[in-house]
GROMACS .gro file of C-alpha atoms in nm:
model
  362
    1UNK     CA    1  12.136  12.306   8.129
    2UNK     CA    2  11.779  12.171   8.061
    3UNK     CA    3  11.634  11.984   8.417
    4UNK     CA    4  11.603  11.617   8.339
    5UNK     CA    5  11.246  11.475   8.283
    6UNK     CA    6  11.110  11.220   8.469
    7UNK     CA    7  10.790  11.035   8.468
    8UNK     CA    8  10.606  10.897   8.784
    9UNK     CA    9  10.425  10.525   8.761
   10UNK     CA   10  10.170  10.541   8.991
   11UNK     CA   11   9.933  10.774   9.222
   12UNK     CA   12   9.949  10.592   9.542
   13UNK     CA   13  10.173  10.668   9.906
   14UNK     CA   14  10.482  10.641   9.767
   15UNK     CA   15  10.389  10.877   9.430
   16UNK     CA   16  10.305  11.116   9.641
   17UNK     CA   17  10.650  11.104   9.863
   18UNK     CA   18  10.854  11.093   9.576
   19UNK     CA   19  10.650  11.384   9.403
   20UNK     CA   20  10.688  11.622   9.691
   21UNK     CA   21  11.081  11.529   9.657
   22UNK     CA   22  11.169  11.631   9.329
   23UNK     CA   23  10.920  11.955   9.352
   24UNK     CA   24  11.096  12.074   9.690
   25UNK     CA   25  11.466  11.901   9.702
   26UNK     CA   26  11.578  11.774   9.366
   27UNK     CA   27  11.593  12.122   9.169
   28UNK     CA   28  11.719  11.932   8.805
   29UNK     CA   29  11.467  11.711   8.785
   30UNK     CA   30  11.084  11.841   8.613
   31UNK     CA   31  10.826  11.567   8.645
   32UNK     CA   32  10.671  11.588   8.300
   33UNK     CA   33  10.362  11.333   8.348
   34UNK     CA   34  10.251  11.060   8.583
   35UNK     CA   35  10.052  10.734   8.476
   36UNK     CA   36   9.769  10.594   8.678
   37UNK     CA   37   9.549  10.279   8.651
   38UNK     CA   38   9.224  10.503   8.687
   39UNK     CA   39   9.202  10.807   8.502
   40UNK     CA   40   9.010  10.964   8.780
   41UNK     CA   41   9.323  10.911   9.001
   42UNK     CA   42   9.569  11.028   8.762
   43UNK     CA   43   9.370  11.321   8.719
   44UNK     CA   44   9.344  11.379   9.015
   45UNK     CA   45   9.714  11.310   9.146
   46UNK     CA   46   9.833  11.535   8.830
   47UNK     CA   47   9.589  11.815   8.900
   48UNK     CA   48   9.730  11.804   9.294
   49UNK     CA   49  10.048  11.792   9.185
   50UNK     CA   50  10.108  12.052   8.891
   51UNK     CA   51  10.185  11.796   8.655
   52UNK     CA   52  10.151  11.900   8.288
   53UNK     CA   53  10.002  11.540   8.205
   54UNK     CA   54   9.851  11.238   8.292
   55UNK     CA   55   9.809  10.876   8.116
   56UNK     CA   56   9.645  10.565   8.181
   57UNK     CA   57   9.826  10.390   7.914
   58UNK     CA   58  10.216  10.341   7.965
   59UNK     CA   59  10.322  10.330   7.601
   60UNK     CA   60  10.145  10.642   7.537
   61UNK     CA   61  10.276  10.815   7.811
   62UNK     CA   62  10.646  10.707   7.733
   63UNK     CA   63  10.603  10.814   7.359
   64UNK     CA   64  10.409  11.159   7.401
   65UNK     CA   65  10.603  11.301   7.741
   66UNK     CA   66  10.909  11.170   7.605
   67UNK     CA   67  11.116  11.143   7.950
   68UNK     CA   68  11.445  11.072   8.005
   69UNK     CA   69  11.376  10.908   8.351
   70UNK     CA   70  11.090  10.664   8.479
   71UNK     CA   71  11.011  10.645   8.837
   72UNK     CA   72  10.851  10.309   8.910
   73UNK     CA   73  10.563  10.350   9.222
   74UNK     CA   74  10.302  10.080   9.111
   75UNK     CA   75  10.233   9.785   9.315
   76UNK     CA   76  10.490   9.481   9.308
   77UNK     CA   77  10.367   9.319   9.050
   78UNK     CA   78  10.386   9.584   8.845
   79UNK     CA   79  10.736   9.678   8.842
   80UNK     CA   80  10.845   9.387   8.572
   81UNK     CA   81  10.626   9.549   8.299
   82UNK     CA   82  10.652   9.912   8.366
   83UNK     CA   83  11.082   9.837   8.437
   84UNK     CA   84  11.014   9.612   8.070
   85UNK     CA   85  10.848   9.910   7.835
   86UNK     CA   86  11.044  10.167   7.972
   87UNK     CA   87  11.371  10.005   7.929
   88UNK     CA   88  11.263   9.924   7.593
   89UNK     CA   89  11.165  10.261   7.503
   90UNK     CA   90  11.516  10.392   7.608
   91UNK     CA   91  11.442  10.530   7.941
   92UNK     CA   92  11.660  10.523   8.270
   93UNK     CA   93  11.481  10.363   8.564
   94UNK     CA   94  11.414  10.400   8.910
   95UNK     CA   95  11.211  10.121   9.102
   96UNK     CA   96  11.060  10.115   9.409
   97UNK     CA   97  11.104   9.813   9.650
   98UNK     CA   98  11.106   9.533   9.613
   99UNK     CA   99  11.308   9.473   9.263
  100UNK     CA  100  11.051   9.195   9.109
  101UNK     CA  101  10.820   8.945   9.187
  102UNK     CA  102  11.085   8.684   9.107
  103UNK     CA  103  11.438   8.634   9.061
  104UNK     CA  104  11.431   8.542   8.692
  105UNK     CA  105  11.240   8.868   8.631
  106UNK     CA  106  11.515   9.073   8.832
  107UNK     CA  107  11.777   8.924   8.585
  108UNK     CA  108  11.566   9.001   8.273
  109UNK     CA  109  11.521   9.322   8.399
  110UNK     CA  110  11.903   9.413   8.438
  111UNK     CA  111  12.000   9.236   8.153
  112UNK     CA  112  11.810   9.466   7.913
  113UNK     CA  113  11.890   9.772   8.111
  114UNK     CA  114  12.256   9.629   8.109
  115UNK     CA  115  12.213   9.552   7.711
  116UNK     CA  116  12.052   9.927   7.608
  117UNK     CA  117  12.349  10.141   7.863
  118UNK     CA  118  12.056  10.247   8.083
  119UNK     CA  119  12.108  10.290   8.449
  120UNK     CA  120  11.857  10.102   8.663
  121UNK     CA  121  11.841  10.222   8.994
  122UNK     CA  122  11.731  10.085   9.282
  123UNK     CA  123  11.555  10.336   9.537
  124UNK     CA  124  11.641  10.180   9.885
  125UNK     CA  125  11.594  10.524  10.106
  126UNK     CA  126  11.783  10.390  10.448
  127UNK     CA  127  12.083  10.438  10.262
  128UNK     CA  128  12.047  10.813  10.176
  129UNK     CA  129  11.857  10.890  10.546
  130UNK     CA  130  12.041  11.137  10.686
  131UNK     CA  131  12.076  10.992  11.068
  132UNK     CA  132  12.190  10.642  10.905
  133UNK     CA  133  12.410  10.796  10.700
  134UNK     CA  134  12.556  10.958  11.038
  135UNK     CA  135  12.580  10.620  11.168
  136UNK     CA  136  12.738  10.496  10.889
  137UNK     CA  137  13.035  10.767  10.876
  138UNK     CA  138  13.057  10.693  11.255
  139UNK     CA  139  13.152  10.342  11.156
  140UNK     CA  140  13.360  10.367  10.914
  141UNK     CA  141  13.613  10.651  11.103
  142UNK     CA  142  13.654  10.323  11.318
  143UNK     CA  143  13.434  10.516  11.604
  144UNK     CA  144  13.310  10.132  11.735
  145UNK     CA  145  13.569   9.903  11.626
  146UNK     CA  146  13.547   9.635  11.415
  147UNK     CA  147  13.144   9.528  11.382
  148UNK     CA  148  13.048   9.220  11.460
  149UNK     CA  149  12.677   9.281  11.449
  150UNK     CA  150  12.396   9.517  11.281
  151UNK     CA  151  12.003   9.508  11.405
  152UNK     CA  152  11.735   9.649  11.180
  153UNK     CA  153  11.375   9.697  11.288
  154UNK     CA  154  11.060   9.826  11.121
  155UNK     CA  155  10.697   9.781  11.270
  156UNK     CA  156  10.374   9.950  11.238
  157UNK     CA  157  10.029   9.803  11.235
  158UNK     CA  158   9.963   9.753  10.855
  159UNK     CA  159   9.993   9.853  10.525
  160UNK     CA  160   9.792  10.171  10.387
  161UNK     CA  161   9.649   9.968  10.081
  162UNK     CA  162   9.470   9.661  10.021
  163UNK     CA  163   9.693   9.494   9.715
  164UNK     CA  164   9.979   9.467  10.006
  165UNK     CA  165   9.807   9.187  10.192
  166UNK     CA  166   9.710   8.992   9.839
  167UNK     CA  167  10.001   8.713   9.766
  168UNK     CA  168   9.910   8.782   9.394
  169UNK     CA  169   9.993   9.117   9.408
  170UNK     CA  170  10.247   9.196   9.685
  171UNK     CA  171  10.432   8.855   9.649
  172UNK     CA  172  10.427   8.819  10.024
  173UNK     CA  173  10.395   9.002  10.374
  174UNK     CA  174  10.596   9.197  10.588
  175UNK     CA  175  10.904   9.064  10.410
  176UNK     CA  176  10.837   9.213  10.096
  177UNK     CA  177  10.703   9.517  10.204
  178UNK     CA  178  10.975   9.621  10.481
  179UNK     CA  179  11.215   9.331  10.532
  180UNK     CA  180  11.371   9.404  10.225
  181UNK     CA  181  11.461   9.786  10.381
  182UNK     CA  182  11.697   9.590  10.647
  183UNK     CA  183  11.835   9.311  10.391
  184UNK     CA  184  11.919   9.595  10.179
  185UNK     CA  185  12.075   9.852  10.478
  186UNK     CA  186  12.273   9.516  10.635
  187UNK     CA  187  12.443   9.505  10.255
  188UNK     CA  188  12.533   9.871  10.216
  189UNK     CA  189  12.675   9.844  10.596
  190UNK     CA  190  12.915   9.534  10.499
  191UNK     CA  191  13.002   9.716  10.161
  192UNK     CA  192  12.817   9.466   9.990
  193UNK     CA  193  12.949   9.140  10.095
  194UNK     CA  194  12.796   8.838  10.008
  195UNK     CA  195  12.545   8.669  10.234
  196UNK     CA  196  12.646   8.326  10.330
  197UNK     CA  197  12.304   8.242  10.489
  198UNK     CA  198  11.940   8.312  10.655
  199UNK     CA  199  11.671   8.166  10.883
  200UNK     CA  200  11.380   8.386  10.929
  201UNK     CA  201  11.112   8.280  11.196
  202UNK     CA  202  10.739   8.409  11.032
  203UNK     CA  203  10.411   8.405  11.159
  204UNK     CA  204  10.071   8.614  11.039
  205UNK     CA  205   9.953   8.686  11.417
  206UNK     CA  206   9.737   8.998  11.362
  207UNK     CA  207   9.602   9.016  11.014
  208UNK     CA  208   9.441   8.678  10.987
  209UNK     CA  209   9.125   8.792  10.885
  210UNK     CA  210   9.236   8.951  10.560
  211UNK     CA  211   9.568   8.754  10.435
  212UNK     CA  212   9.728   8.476  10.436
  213UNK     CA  213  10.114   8.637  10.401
  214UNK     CA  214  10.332   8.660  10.705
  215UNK     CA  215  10.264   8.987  10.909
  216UNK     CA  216  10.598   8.959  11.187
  217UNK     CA  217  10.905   8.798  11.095
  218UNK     CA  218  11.246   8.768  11.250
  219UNK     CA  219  11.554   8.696  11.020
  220UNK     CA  220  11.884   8.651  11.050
  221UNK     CA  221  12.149   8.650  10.806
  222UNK     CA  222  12.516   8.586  10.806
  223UNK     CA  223  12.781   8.766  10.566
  224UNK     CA  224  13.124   8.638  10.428
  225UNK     CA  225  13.294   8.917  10.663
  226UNK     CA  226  13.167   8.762  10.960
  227UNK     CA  227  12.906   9.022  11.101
  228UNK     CA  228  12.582   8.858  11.158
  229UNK     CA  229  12.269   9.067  11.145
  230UNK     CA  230  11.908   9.033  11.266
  231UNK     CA  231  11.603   9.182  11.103
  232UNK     CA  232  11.257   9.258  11.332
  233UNK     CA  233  10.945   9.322  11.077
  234UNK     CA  234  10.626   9.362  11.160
  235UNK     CA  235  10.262   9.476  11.054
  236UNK     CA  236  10.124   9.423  11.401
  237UNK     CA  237  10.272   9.705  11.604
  238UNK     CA  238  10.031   9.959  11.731
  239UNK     CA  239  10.162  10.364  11.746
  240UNK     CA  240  10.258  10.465  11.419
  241UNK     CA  241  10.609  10.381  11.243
  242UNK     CA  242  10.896  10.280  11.432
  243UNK     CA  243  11.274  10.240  11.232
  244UNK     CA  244  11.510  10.183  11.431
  245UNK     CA  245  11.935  10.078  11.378
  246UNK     CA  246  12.182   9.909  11.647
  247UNK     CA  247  12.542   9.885  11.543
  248UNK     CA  248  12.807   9.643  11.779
  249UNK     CA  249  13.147   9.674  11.752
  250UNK     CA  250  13.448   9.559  11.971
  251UNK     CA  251  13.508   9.910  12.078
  252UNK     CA  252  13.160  10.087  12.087
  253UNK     CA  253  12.791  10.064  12.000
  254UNK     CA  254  12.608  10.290  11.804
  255UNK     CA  255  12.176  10.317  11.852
  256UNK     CA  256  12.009  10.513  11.681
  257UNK     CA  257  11.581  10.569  11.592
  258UNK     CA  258  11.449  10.732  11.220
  259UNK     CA  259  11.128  10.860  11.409
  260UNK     CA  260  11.159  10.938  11.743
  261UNK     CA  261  11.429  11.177  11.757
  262UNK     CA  262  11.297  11.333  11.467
  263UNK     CA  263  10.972  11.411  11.603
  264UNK     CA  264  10.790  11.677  11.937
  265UNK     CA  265  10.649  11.508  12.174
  266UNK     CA  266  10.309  11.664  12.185
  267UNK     CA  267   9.951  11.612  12.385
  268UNK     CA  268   9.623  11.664  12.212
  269UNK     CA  269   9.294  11.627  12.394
  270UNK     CA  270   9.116  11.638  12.052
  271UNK     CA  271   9.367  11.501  11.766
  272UNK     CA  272   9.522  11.679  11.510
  273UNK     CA  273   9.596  11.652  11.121
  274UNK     CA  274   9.874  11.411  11.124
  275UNK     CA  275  10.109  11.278  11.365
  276UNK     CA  276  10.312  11.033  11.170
  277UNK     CA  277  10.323  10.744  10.887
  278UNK     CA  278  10.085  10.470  11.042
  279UNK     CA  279  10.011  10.648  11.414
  280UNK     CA  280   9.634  10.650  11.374
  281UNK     CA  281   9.459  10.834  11.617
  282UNK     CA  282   9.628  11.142  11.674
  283UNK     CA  283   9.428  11.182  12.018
  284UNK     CA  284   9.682  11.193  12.358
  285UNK     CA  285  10.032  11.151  12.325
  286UNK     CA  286  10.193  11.150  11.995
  287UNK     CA  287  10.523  11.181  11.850
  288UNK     CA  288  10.457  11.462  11.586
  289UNK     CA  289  10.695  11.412  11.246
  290UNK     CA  290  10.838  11.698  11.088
  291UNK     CA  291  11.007  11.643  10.690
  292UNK     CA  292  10.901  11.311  10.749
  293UNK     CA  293  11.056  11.255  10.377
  294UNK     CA  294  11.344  11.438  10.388
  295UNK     CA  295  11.441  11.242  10.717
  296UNK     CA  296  11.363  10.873  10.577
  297UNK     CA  297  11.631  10.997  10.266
  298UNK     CA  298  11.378  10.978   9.973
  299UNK     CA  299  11.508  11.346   9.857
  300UNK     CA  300  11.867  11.242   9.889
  301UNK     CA  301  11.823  10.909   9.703
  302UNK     CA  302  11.642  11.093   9.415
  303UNK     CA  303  11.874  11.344   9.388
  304UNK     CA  304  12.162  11.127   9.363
  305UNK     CA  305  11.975  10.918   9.086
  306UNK     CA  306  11.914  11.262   8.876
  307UNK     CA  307  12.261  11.341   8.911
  308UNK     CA  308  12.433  10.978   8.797
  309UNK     CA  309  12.169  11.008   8.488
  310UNK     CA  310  12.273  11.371   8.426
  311UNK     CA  311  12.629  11.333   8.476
  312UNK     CA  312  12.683  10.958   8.376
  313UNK     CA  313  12.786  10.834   8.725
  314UNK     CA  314  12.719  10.501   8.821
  315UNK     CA  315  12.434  10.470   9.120
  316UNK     CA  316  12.503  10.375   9.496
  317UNK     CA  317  12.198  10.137   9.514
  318UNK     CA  318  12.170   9.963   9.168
  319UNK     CA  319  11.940   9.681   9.005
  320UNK     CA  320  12.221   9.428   9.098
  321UNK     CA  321  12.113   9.529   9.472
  322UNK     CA  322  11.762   9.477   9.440
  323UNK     CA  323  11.858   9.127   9.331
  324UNK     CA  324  12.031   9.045   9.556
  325UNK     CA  325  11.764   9.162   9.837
  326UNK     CA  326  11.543   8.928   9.630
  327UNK     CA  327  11.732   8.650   9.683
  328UNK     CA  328  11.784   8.681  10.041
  329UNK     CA  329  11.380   8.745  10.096
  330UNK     CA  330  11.363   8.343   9.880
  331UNK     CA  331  11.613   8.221  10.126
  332UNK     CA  332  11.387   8.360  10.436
  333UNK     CA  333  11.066   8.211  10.289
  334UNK     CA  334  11.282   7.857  10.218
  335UNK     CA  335  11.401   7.893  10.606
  336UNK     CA  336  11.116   7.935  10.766
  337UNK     CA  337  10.917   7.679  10.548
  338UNK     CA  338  11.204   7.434  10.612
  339UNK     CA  339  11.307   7.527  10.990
  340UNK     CA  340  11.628   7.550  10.872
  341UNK     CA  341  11.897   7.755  10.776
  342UNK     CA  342  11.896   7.821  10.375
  343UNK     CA  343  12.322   7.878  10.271
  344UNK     CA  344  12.384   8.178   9.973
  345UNK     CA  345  12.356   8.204   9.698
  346UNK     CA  346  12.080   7.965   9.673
  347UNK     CA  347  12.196   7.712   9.370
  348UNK     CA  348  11.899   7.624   9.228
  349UNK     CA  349  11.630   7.922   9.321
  350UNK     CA  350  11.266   7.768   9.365
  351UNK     CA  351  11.053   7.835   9.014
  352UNK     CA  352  10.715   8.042   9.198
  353UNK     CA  353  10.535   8.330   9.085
  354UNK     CA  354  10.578   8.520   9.370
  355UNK     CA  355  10.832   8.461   9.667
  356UNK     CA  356  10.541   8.366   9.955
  357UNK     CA  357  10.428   8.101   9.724
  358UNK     CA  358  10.758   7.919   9.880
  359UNK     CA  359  10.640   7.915  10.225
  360UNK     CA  360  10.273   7.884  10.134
  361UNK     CA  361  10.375   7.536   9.956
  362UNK     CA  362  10.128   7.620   9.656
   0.00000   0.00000   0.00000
């Protein structure tokens, strides 16, 4: 059987993660060309890469390399257009987080990959990392009981690239960029039950000088089931990434950390190449990463995607989930505009451009 062809959007951090998944872990999948804004960076990227082609114009790329599978890895405000002309030209689609800019985007979206039979597939790695998934077996043989609370945390001192930190581009802060990870992880832990509410505490304490978007925010959201969870996020922690899970029951507790015990411990007088995602200075102690992809799940979530697309299965993590992410991440914006607690689903979603524009007032 042929591998299935898939086409990257993009040449930034996340391209390249994705890239290195399919060419070392997902064995069906051939990436037949990648798009990029500048044609010196898709070049570049497809040169680095191996990949047989590289466009700067979508349509182009979508009617020459003729793939059967688009990988979305452009900036936020992006991801309507590219998910838009590839659904249109027939291709299944995987997106990077967040889903859309807006809600009403997110629905055109699914409706038209809904209307065509094309599977759009939302790429939420925590629920494909291996020592999550661990967790998550854990919980579900009943090892702690019945949970009455999940944690989520993910911190490091900033974003790798300038559009994150640009309302107009990102859509917001630390909430966009990693709160959705533990709106989407509490979901997939309560087998998708429906959110009753959130109240998210925000505050930009580090990043002043360059935006205006919230850079630490606490959240805390209630499902139907009764588990309540709380979400840490932050672009002001110093030391490289840190991911970490807590799991209460009433007969156990489960901890466990994405980085840490996935990493040596190791002393450098001078520095080294790389210690980890977001660690900086490699100079003293570090904790050094090994398959840093492999362990965050991005393999596992791609090769799951290739095989519902090759063997017509529906997806674990769909469009419908990035929606409803999207609609929790309004409600947090509403809450800690208001001070209050915002009750799901939200009957009559703010009209903005971009979810920050809530809290912002604009």
């Amino acid at each position: 059987m042929e591998k299935t062809k898939v086409a990257i959007l993009g040449t930034g951090f996340i391209a390249n993660i994705h890239v290195e998944s399919y060419q070392r872990f997902v064995h069906d999948a051939q990436i037949v060309a990648v798009y990029g804004r500048s044609e010196e960076n898709a070049k570049a990227f497809a040169e680095s890469h191996g990949i047989p082609a590289y466009y700067t114009d979508v349509d182009t790329l979508l009617k020459e390399a003729a793939p059967e599978v688009v990988d979305i890895c452009v900036p936020n405000y992006l991801h309507y257009e590219m998910c838009m002309k590839a659904a249109q030209a027939d291709k299944h689609i995987i997106i990077e987080k967040p889903l859309a800019m807006t809600l009403e985007q997110a629905d055109e979206m699914i409706a038209v990959c809904k209307e065509r039979g094309l599977k759009l597939m939302y790429a939420e790695e925590l629920c494909f990392a291996p020592k999550y998934e661990r967790v998550r077996a854990l919980v579900e043989a009943g090892a702690v009981g019945d949970v009455y609370m999940l944690k989520q945390g993910e911190k490091h001192s900033g974003p790798h690239s300038k559009w994150f930190y640009q309302k107009e581009t990102a859509g917001g802060g630390v909430m966009m960029d990693m709160g959705c990870h533990a709106l989407a992880w509490f979901r997939w832990m309560n087998k998708n039950a429906a959110a009753t509410s959130v109240y998210a505490d925000m505050k930009t304490v580090f990043h002043n000088a360059i935006t205006d978007c919230d850079d630490n925010t606490i959240t805390l959201v209630e499902f139907e089931n009764g588990v309540t969870c709380e979400a840490e996020d932050s672009w002001a922690k110093h030391g490289g990434m840190d991911d970490r899970i807590e799991i209460y029951g009433t007969k156990g507790v489960s901890y466990a950390d994405l980085f840490r015990g996935n990493s040596a411990l190791t002393y450098s007088a001078d520095g080294y190449d790389y210690a980890s995602e977001k660690a900086g200075s490699s100079q003293g102690w570090t904790f050094t990463i090994f398959e840093e992809a492999f362990n965050q799940g991005y393999p596992q979530e791609l090769a799951h995607f290739i095989e519902c697309v090759r063997e017509d299965k529906t997806p674990l993590v769909t469009g419908e989930d990035g929606r409803a992410v999207l609609e929790m991440i309004y409600a947090a914006y509403l809450s800690a505009k208001s001070g209050q607690k915002i009750r799901l689903p939200l009957e009559n979603p703010p009209k903005v451009a971009y979810p920050i524009e809530i809290l912002l007032g604009e």
